[in-house]
Amino acid sequence: MSEPKENICYFKGEYTALKNANINIQTHALQYGTACFGGIRGYWNEEHNNIYIFRIEDHYRRLKESASILCMEFPYSLEKFTGIIKNILGKSEWKQNIYLRPVIYKSDLDISPRLHNVGDSFFVYAIALDDYLDTQKGLNVCVSSWVRIHETQIPTRAKASGGYINSALAKSEAMQQGYDEAILFDINGNISEGSASNIFFVRNGTLHTPDLSSSILEGITRRTIMELARELGVDVVERNVSRSELYTADEVFFAGTGVQVAWIKNIDNRQIGDGQIGPLTKKLQSLFFEIVKGQKEEYNRWLTPVYDKK
Ligand code: PMP
């Protein structure tokens, strides 16, 4: 593991040192949150001497969809997008777990909160990132007093920067009360998701997760977990989920690029199951980590190696 000597990002169409990539204080996105972004992980495999980027195509597609919802141009093909990312990682010579943050933002120096006729730009940078939340200890979480934004307010399908005020309110409330993370209701009082992750629970061997009508972000890790569970022969149900179903579940866990697969021990001070990581969570978590690190060849279709194989 080693930090890069110089962290190179892509900004204003060029490769440049991250420390020099600065924006004007009049930038539209800074005033109104008019930006959308992605969060992509790359896992370092010491044995293969390579970084594997996880499901870049899915992330590319979601970023493009977010841009379209927010009336932004995203003229990059998947090949170009992948090439830029490989270049910033290669030029910086990253050799550790990383997190990529591609952003499309309204970059004109303009006031008035609108989406049309405001120019936009794209940048992407990488940071070192290991665990964002502890995946081993069992999280202590609460249901937030903040309600997840609804599609009629800010489209939750878009990973829109301004919408993350909602996540930040819930996350800070939870942490300032001594919890690790928050779970948000949707506007109808069904369970939606965490501040930056989707949620799953297990009951009698079946895996459940809130469906797309519950104001969730359609997570790429969520999709992965559902695919893996089905391959293991587990029934997966997407539907409305109530708070007390989580209290009485056998297992509950978060899934997301940042949180990876992190199991929940307590919700609102109620112990979930026997207070240990559940068997299905454990199985899915181990499989997930093996896959992302490039240790399961049959899932290499989800991985993009950064460095050419020697
Ligand atoms: N919901 C929200 C609000 C998020 O910010 C994230 C993180 N991107 C997720 C869910 C999980 O999505 P993914 O698995 O694609 O990272």
Coordinates of C-alpha atoms and ligand atoms in Angstrom, one line a residue:
M1 CA 0.0 0.0 0.0
S2 CA 1.3 3.4 -0.9
E3 CA -0.1 6.9 -1.3
P4 CA 0.6 8.5 -4.6
K5 CA 3.4 11.1 -4.8
E6 CA 1.1 13.3 -6.8
N7 CA -2.7 12.8 -6.9
I8 CA -3.7 13.5 -10.5
C9 CA -7.3 14.3 -11.3
Y10 CA -9.2 15.1 -14.5
F11 CA -10.5 18.7 -14.5
K12 CA -11.5 21.1 -17.3
G13 CA -10.5 18.6 -19.9
E14 CA -7.0 18.1 -18.6
Y15 CA -5.0 15.9 -16.2
T16 CA -3.9 18.1 -13.4
A17 CA -2.7 17.8 -9.7
L18 CA -5.7 17.6 -7.4
K19 CA -4.3 20.3 -5.2
N20 CA -4.5 22.8 -8.1
A21 CA -8.1 21.8 -9.3
N22 CA -10.1 24.7 -7.8
I23 CA -13.4 26.3 -8.8
N24 CA -14.6 29.9 -8.8
I25 CA -16.7 30.9 -5.8
Q26 CA -19.5 32.1 -8.1
T27 CA -20.0 28.6 -9.5
H28 CA -23.7 27.8 -9.9
A29 CA -23.4 24.3 -8.3
L30 CA -21.9 25.8 -5.2
Q31 CA -24.9 28.2 -4.7
Y32 CA -27.6 25.7 -5.5
G33 CA -26.3 22.2 -5.3
T34 CA -26.8 21.8 -9.0
A35 CA -24.5 18.9 -9.5
C36 CA -24.7 15.1 -9.7
F37 CA -22.0 12.6 -8.9
G38 CA -21.0 9.0 -8.7
G39 CA -19.1 7.0 -6.1
I40 CA -17.1 4.1 -7.4
R41 CA -14.7 1.9 -5.6
G42 CA -11.4 0.3 -6.9
Y43 CA -9.9 -2.5 -4.9
W44 CA -6.2 -3.1 -4.7
N45 CA -5.2 -6.7 -5.2
E46 CA -1.6 -7.1 -3.9
E47 CA -1.1 -10.5 -5.5
H48 CA -2.2 -9.4 -9.0
N49 CA -0.5 -6.0 -8.6
N50 CA -3.7 -4.3 -9.9
I51 CA -6.7 -2.2 -8.9
Y52 CA -10.1 -3.6 -9.9
I53 CA -12.8 -1.0 -10.5
F54 CA -16.2 -2.4 -9.5
R55 CA -19.1 -2.3 -12.0
I56 CA -17.9 0.8 -13.8
E57 CA -20.5 0.4 -16.6
D58 CA -23.4 0.5 -14.1
H59 CA -21.9 3.6 -12.4
Y60 CA -21.4 5.3 -15.8
R61 CA -25.0 4.6 -16.8
R62 CA -26.4 6.0 -13.5
L63 CA -24.2 9.1 -13.8
K64 CA -25.5 9.7 -17.3
E65 CA -29.1 9.2 -16.2
S66 CA -28.6 11.7 -13.3
A67 CA -27.1 14.2 -15.8
S68 CA -30.1 13.8 -18.1
I69 CA -32.6 14.4 -15.2
L70 CA -30.7 17.6 -14.3
C71 CA -30.5 18.9 -17.9
M72 CA -26.8 18.4 -18.1
E73 CA -24.5 17.4 -21.0
F74 CA -22.5 14.3 -20.5
P75 CA -20.8 13.8 -23.9
Y76 CA -18.4 11.0 -22.7
S77 CA -18.8 7.5 -24.0
L78 CA -18.2 4.6 -21.6
E79 CA -14.8 4.0 -23.2
K80 CA -13.8 7.6 -22.8
F81 CA -15.0 7.7 -19.2
T82 CA -13.1 4.4 -18.4
G83 CA -10.0 5.7 -20.1
I84 CA -10.0 8.9 -18.1
I85 CA -10.4 7.0 -14.9
K86 CA -7.6 4.6 -15.8
N87 CA -5.4 7.5 -16.7
I88 CA -5.9 9.4 -13.4
L89 CA -5.2 6.2 -11.4
G90 CA -2.2 5.2 -13.6
K91 CA -0.7 8.7 -13.7
S92 CA -0.9 8.9 -9.9
E93 CA 0.4 5.3 -9.6
W94 CA -2.3 4.3 -7.0
K95 CA -1.6 1.0 -5.3
Q96 CA -4.3 0.7 -2.7
N97 CA -8.1 0.7 -2.2
I98 CA -9.5 3.8 -3.8
Y99 CA -12.7 5.7 -4.2
L100 CA -13.5 7.6 -7.3
R101 CA -15.7 10.7 -7.4
P102 CA -16.9 11.7 -10.8
V103 CA -19.0 14.9 -10.8
I104 CA -20.9 16.8 -13.4
Y105 CA -21.7 20.3 -12.2
K106 CA -23.3 23.5 -13.3
S107 CA -20.1 25.4 -13.8
D108 CA -21.3 28.7 -15.2
L109 CA -20.9 31.8 -12.9
D110 CA -24.5 32.6 -12.8
I111 CA -27.3 33.2 -10.3
S112 CA -30.9 32.0 -10.4
P113 CA -31.8 28.5 -9.4
R114 CA -32.6 26.8 -12.7
L115 CA -31.3 23.9 -14.8
H116 CA -31.7 25.1 -18.4
N117 CA -29.2 27.4 -20.1
V118 CA -26.5 26.9 -17.4
G119 CA -23.3 25.4 -18.7
D120 CA -21.8 22.4 -17.1
S121 CA -18.5 20.6 -16.6
F122 CA -17.1 17.3 -15.6
F123 CA -14.3 16.3 -13.2
V124 CA -13.2 13.1 -11.6
Y125 CA -10.7 12.5 -8.8
A126 CA -9.6 9.6 -6.6
I127 CA -9.0 9.3 -2.9
A128 CA -7.7 6.5 -0.7
L129 CA -10.6 4.8 1.0
D130 CA -10.8 1.6 3.1
D131 CA -13.9 1.1 5.4
Y132 CA -16.3 4.0 5.6
L133 CA -18.4 2.2 8.2
D134 CA -17.1 -0.7 10.3
T135 CA -18.3 -3.8 8.4
Q136 CA -17.3 -6.2 11.3
K137 CA -18.5 -4.8 14.6
G138 CA -22.3 -4.6 14.1
L139 CA -23.7 -1.1 13.7
N140 CA -25.9 0.8 16.2
V141 CA -28.4 2.8 14.2
C142 CA -31.6 4.7 14.6
V143 CA -34.6 5.6 12.5
S144 CA -34.2 9.3 11.7
S145 CA -36.7 12.1 12.4
W146 CA -35.7 13.4 8.9
V147 CA -37.8 11.9 6.1
R148 CA -36.2 10.9 2.8
I149 CA -36.8 13.4 0.0
H150 CA -39.6 12.2 -2.4
E151 CA -39.4 11.9 -6.2
T152 CA -41.8 14.9 -6.4
Q153 CA -39.2 17.1 -4.5
I154 CA -35.8 16.0 -5.8
P155 CA -35.7 12.9 -8.0
T156 CA -34.0 10.2 -5.9
R157 CA -33.1 8.2 -8.9
A158 CA -30.6 11.0 -9.7
K159 CA -27.5 11.2 -7.4
A160 CA -28.0 14.9 -7.1
S161 CA -25.7 16.9 -4.9
G162 CA -28.3 19.2 -3.4
G163 CA -30.4 16.1 -2.2
Y164 CA -27.5 15.1 0.1
I165 CA -28.5 17.9 2.5
N166 CA -31.2 15.4 3.4
S167 CA -28.7 12.6 4.1
A168 CA -26.4 15.0 6.0
L169 CA -29.2 16.1 8.3
A170 CA -30.0 12.5 9.1
K171 CA -26.4 11.3 9.5
S172 CA -25.5 14.2 11.8
E173 CA -28.6 13.8 13.9
A174 CA -27.8 10.0 14.3
M175 CA -24.1 10.5 15.1
Q176 CA -24.7 13.4 17.5
Q177 CA -27.0 11.1 19.4
G178 CA -24.3 8.4 19.6
Y179 CA -25.5 6.2 16.7
D180 CA -23.3 5.1 13.8
E181 CA -25.9 5.7 11.1
A182 CA -29.5 6.7 10.3
I183 CA -32.3 4.9 8.5
L184 CA -34.8 7.2 6.8
F185 CA -38.5 6.7 6.3
D186 CA -40.0 7.6 3.0
I187 CA -42.8 10.2 2.8
N188 CA -45.4 7.4 3.4
G189 CA -43.8 6.1 6.6
N190 CA -42.2 3.1 4.9
I191 CA -38.5 2.4 5.4
S192 CA -36.4 3.9 2.6
E193 CA -32.7 3.6 3.1
G194 CA -29.6 4.7 5.0
S195 CA -28.0 8.2 4.6
A196 CA -25.8 6.8 1.8
S197 CA -26.7 3.1 1.4
N198 CA -29.6 0.8 0.8
I199 CA -31.0 -1.5 3.4
F200 CA -31.8 -5.2 3.5
F201 CA -33.4 -7.6 6.0
V202 CA -33.7 -11.3 6.3
R203 CA -36.7 -13.0 7.7
N204 CA -37.2 -16.8 7.6
G205 CA -34.5 -17.2 5.0
T206 CA -36.0 -14.6 2.6
L207 CA -34.1 -11.4 1.8
H208 CA -36.2 -8.2 1.7
T209 CA -35.4 -4.7 0.6
P210 CA -37.5 -1.5 0.0
D211 CA -38.6 -1.3 -3.6
L212 CA -38.1 1.7 -6.0
S213 CA -41.3 3.3 -4.9
S214 CA -39.7 4.0 -1.5
S215 CA -37.6 7.0 -2.6
I216 CA -34.4 5.0 -2.7
L217 CA -31.4 5.5 -4.8
E218 CA -31.2 2.5 -7.1
G219 CA -27.9 1.2 -5.6
I220 CA -25.4 -0.8 -7.6
T221 CA -24.4 -2.7 -4.5
R222 CA -28.1 -3.4 -3.9
R223 CA -28.4 -4.8 -7.4
T224 CA -25.2 -6.9 -6.8
I225 CA -26.6 -8.3 -3.5
M226 CA -29.9 -9.2 -5.0
E227 CA -28.1 -11.0 -7.9
L228 CA -25.8 -12.9 -5.6
A229 CA -28.6 -13.9 -3.2
R230 CA -30.7 -15.2 -6.1
E231 CA -27.7 -17.2 -7.3
L232 CA -27.4 -18.7 -3.8
G233 CA -31.1 -19.8 -4.2
V234 CA -32.4 -17.2 -1.8
D235 CA -35.8 -15.6 -2.5
V236 CA -35.4 -11.8 -2.8
V237 CA -38.5 -9.6 -2.3
E238 CA -38.6 -5.8 -3.2
R239 CA -41.6 -4.2 -1.4
N240 CA -42.7 -1.7 1.1
V241 CA -41.0 -2.3 4.5
S242 CA -42.2 -1.1 7.9
R243 CA -40.1 -0.1 10.9
S244 CA -41.2 -2.9 13.1
E245 CA -40.3 -5.5 10.5
L246 CA -36.7 -4.3 10.9
Y247 CA -37.0 -4.6 14.7
T248 CA -38.2 -8.2 14.4
A249 CA -35.9 -9.3 11.5
D250 CA -33.4 -12.1 11.9
E251 CA -30.7 -10.0 10.1
V252 CA -30.4 -6.4 8.9
F253 CA -27.6 -4.9 6.8
F254 CA -26.7 -1.9 4.7
A255 CA -25.3 -2.2 1.2
G256 CA -23.6 0.6 -0.8
T257 CA -20.3 1.4 -2.5
G258 CA -19.1 3.4 0.6
V259 CA -20.4 1.1 3.3
Q260 CA -19.9 -2.1 1.3
V261 CA -21.8 -4.7 3.2
A262 CA -22.2 -3.7 6.9
W263 CA -24.4 -5.5 9.4
I264 CA -26.6 -3.9 11.9
K265 CA -26.7 -5.0 15.5
N266 CA -29.2 -2.6 17.0
I267 CA -32.0 -0.4 15.7
D268 CA -33.5 2.2 18.0
N269 CA -31.8 0.3 20.9
R270 CA -33.5 -3.0 20.0
Q271 CA -31.1 -5.9 19.3
I272 CA -31.6 -7.5 15.9
G273 CA -31.7 -11.3 16.0
D274 CA -29.1 -12.7 18.4
G275 CA -26.9 -9.7 18.2
Q276 CA -24.4 -11.4 16.0
I277 CA -23.8 -11.2 12.2
G278 CA -26.4 -13.4 10.6
P279 CA -25.5 -16.4 8.4
L280 CA -26.9 -14.9 5.2
T281 CA -25.3 -11.5 5.8
K282 CA -22.0 -13.2 6.5
K283 CA -22.2 -15.3 3.3
L284 CA -23.1 -12.3 1.1
Q285 CA -20.5 -10.1 2.8
S286 CA -17.7 -12.7 2.3
L287 CA -18.7 -13.3 -1.3
F288 CA -19.0 -9.6 -2.0
F289 CA -15.4 -8.9 -0.7
E290 CA -14.0 -11.9 -2.6
I291 CA -15.6 -10.7 -5.8
V292 CA -14.6 -7.0 -5.6
K293 CA -11.0 -7.9 -4.8
G294 CA -10.8 -10.1 -7.9
Q295 CA -10.7 -13.4 -6.0
K296 CA -13.7 -15.0 -7.8
E297 CA -12.9 -15.3 -11.5
E298 CA -16.5 -16.1 -12.5
Y299 CA -17.4 -12.5 -11.5
N300 CA -14.5 -10.8 -13.3
R301 CA -17.1 -9.4 -15.7
W302 CA -17.9 -6.8 -13.0
L303 CA -14.3 -5.7 -12.7
T304 CA -12.2 -3.4 -14.8
P305 CA -8.4 -3.8 -14.1
V306 CA -6.6 -0.4 -14.1
Y307 CA -3.2 -1.7 -15.0
D308 CA -2.4 -3.8 -18.1
K309 CA -1.5 -7.3 -17.3
K310 CA 2.2 -8.0 -17.7
Ligands
PMP1 N1 -28.5 5.4 -1.3 C1 -27.9 6.6 -1.2 C2 -28.6 7.8 -0.8 C3 -26.5 6.6 -1.6 O1 -25.9 7.8 -1.5 C4 -25.8 5.5 -2.0 C5 -24.4 5.5 -2.3 N2 -24.2 5.8 -3.6 C6 -26.6 4.3 -2.0 C7 -27.9 4.3 -1.7 C8 -25.9 3.0 -2.5 O2 -25.7 3.0 -3.9 P1 -24.5 2.3 -4.6 O3 -24.5 0.9 -4.1 O4 -24.7 2.4 -6.0 O5 -23.2 2.9 -4.1

